[in-house]
Amino acid sequence: MTLATEPVINLQQVARTYTGPPAVKALANVNLTVSRGEYVSVVGPSGSGKSTFLNVLGLLDRPTSGRYLLDGIDGAELSERDRTALRGRRIGFVFQAFHLLSHRTAVENVMLPQLYTGMPRKKRRRQALDMLERVGMAHRAEGQAGQLSGGERQRVAIARALVNGPSLLLCDEPTGNLDSETAATVLQLIDELHSQGLSVLVVTHDSGVARRAQRTVMIKDGKLEVQLHAVPAFPEEGP
Amino acid sequence: MPFARLVEPTRLKVVDVVAEALAAVLARPGRAALTALGTLLGVASFVAVLGLTSTASGQISAEFTKLEATQVTVEDVAANPQPNDIAFPDNAEQRVKRINGVNAAGVYWTGRGADHTVSARPGVARSDATQGIQVYAASPGFFKAIHAHLATGRTYDAFAENTQQRVCVLGVAAARELGISDVEQQPAVFVDGKPFTVLGIFDDAERIPESLLGVFIPDRSYTAAWGSPKPGTVAAHMVIDTRLGAADVVGDQVQVALRPDEPTRFQVNVPLSPKELTRQVNNQLQGLFLLLALICLAVGAVGIANTTLVAVLERVGEIGLRRSLGARPRHIAAHFLAESAALGLLGAMAGTSLGVVTVVAVAWVKSWTPLLDPVIVLPAPLVGGVMGLLAGVYPAWRASRIEPTEALRR
């Protein structure tokens, strides 16, 4: 199987138990496949194991059992060094809290992931500016991240997630800190990126956000209970 | 397919570590300045203390090389002096001058205390005689040995001494008292009514400054007129001007050269060697101040460690983000180490400048020549950098242990 036909995410009987006492089974026997170019949302109430699921998907945490293949690569078999490399090169993270360096400019924030990929310094800036252009933030490239609005910050954060050319855009409550109007424009941006062929997985508790995905997965008590094929977003919610 | 081709390990270039550290420091210049303040003060006091002590001791040794380091004095310390026994042999000056390293030497003694009457006119009663003028007997080399500077005329020579001529040389203060300013007319000074022709007047003497109040008569002329000084009441001295650095060696030989039969009769005073003196000054001042500077430097390092540790806790989110972007724990550690080292280095660079400015300013005020050893000044910023690096070890280790999952939850 080549990389193009390999599913981006392939979870096989993945479980994650936090050793006690008392032992907590945060994930139990989860199976999920996300194909390349797919847009999947994961919903669930707080305490459902959503965060654990996100950490496992983001290679930030190791499953206690089962197999997790990212781009066909088994993260469990990798050394910590290679897991870090896989995470850095194949996953683009978008956080609820943006996690921008507020004292640095937008373009410097977008250049940050390239620090660890060994890309020549000259190329970094050009690529970062291209990526800011792509998310519609080229005009604020030299603005201090701390002085941007919430929506602008999340756009810069998305540009940062994309700059290494990841296989997967992993979004954790991407609109959690935004008002509904700004949220809509950010979600619109994610829709556009998906339509350009990017694989997207959004973890949220907001059903309005979840509905924009092609498919929604419900997680409850550490189990993937229902796999909903969501209807496209309601027309009146669109931008 | 080997895995390495699929996912290349992440890396972090040294130049990027430096750039990130500088960016982080410059992002908050105010905080960086306060953090580096301790190191700044420590290094500044370090450089200032070493610079000032070397500058000060440089001045001291310059003074001493000029005058004190080239002076040897010899005193008669005979336990049971015999009557009419003058400690110094007649040719004492010639004997001492033969010692290698001696520029000039002169024997002198004060003539019978204040018993002499001195006046510019003959037949003056004792009560009318000029007060405060001291009569000395001195061998011809005396004037050169005390670095006397002649205002007019000349001094007497060995011929005048050997032929017991009645001549004299006046110190400028004595000459003024006696009303003598010109020696062309060959004025005479009457000591106890005996006339002595004034050959010259000297207006300055670097050694034995009281000689400016004196009337100097060749020693043999004096003994011919009044007899040898009574041992025990009037002690004869010898003053020797040596070449630079020769004082110790001359001091060792002078007793034997003067009186091979009774060398222990003399006490020889040699100056502290400038080397020893410099060391003394350095030890006294430097020891204390270097300790203070070290304490200051340590406090500065603790300050950096503290601030960096606080920064680690404050930037947990950033650490998690960097981990999620592919930074390995060692990369995180490198970031924080570089940051604390940069703080130490910048603080130490400012401190070195401040220290140098202090030394130069003090030297300027005191009209000294500032002496700064490049061996101290040039590595000083590096010392600060190393201190910063050491201060960053624990915070960096803490930072590298932060789990990205914990960090990103915030």
Short mmCIF file of C-alpha atoms in Angstrom, two decimals, chain A residues 18 51 55 60-61 73 78 80-82 84-91 93 95 97-104 112-113 115-121 124 160 164 172, chain B residues 3 5-13 15-17 19-20 23-24 27-28 317-318 320-329 331-332 335 403-405 407-410:
data_model
loop_
_atom_site.label_atom_id
_atom_site.label_comp_id
_atom_site.label_asym_id
_atom_site.label_seq_id
_atom_site.Cartn_x
_atom_site.Cartn_y
_atom_site.Cartn_z
CA TYR A 18 -4.25 5.01 33.69
CA SER A 51 -8.73 14.30 25.93
CA ASN A 55 -3.50 12.63 23.19
CA LEU A 60 1.43 12.60 22.94
CA ASP A 61 0.36 9.50 24.83
CA ILE A 73 3.38 3.72 10.83
CA LEU A 78 8.77 3.72 17.81
CA GLU A 80 10.51 8.37 21.85
CA ARG A 81 12.75 10.18 19.39
CA ASP A 82 10.95 8.82 16.35
CA THR A 84 8.46 12.99 18.42
CA ALA A 85 9.62 13.21 14.82
CA LEU A 86 6.42 11.57 13.53
CA ARG A 87 4.35 13.98 15.60
CA GLY A 88 6.27 17.01 14.47
CA ARG A 89 6.28 16.17 10.79
CA ARG A 90 2.93 14.46 10.21
CA ILE A 91 0.51 16.13 12.63
CA PHE A 93 -2.01 20.72 16.06
CA PHE A 95 -5.41 24.20 20.20
CA ALA A 97 -5.82 28.21 23.70
CA PHE A 98 -3.92 28.91 20.43
CA HIS A 99 -0.55 28.59 22.24
CA LEU A 100 1.09 31.37 20.28
CA LEU A 101 4.24 33.03 21.62
CA SER A 102 2.70 36.40 22.37
CA HIS A 103 5.94 38.40 22.26
CA ARG A 104 6.84 37.19 18.80
CA LEU A 112 8.46 27.82 14.87
CA PRO A 113 7.72 24.21 13.70
CA LEU A 115 12.96 25.01 13.84
CA TYR A 116 12.94 21.28 14.49
CA THR A 117 12.81 19.95 10.94
CA GLY A 118 16.25 21.09 9.87
CA MET A 119 14.90 23.35 7.15
CA PRO A 120 17.33 26.02 5.93
CA ARG A 121 16.67 29.34 7.60
CA ARG A 124 11.48 29.12 6.54
CA ARG A 160 1.64 27.16 12.04
CA ASN A 164 5.35 21.42 7.93
CA ASP A 172 -8.81 20.44 19.85
CA PHE B 3 11.72 3.49 8.89
CA ARG B 5 13.36 7.15 5.43
CA LEU B 6 9.72 7.61 6.31
CA VAL B 7 10.22 9.92 9.25
CA GLU B 8 13.43 11.76 9.69
CA PRO B 9 14.26 12.54 13.32
CA THR B 10 13.77 16.11 14.38
CA ARG B 11 16.82 18.19 15.07
CA LEU B 12 17.75 21.58 16.40
CA LYS B 13 20.64 23.61 15.05
CA VAL B 15 22.43 28.71 15.53
CA ASP B 16 18.67 28.32 16.02
CA VAL B 17 19.12 27.68 19.73
CA ALA B 19 18.58 32.84 17.90
CA GLU B 20 15.65 31.54 19.97
CA ALA B 23 14.63 36.35 20.84
CA ALA B 24 13.27 35.15 24.18
CA ALA B 27 11.12 39.79 23.95
CA ARG B 28 11.12 41.05 27.53
CA GLY B 317 2.20 25.93 27.53
CA GLU B 318 5.01 26.97 25.22
CA GLY B 320 4.09 21.65 25.43
CA LEU B 321 3.60 23.41 22.12
CA ARG B 322 7.24 22.97 21.19
CA ARG B 323 7.06 19.29 22.13
CA SER B 324 3.99 18.89 19.91
CA LEU B 325 5.88 20.60 17.09
CA GLY B 326 8.61 17.98 17.28
CA ALA B 327 10.95 19.28 19.95
CA ARG B 328 12.62 16.53 21.96
CA PRO B 329 13.25 16.91 25.69
CA HIS B 331 15.84 20.45 22.62
CA ILE B 332 13.70 22.01 25.34
CA HIS B 335 16.48 26.29 24.77
CA GLU B 403 4.91 16.20 29.58
CA PRO B 404 3.28 17.74 26.52
CA THR B 405 -0.11 16.35 27.52
CA ALA B 407 1.21 21.38 29.12
CA LEU B 408 -1.41 21.49 26.39
CA ARG B 409 -4.31 21.09 28.76
CA ARG B 410 -3.86 24.68 29.91
#
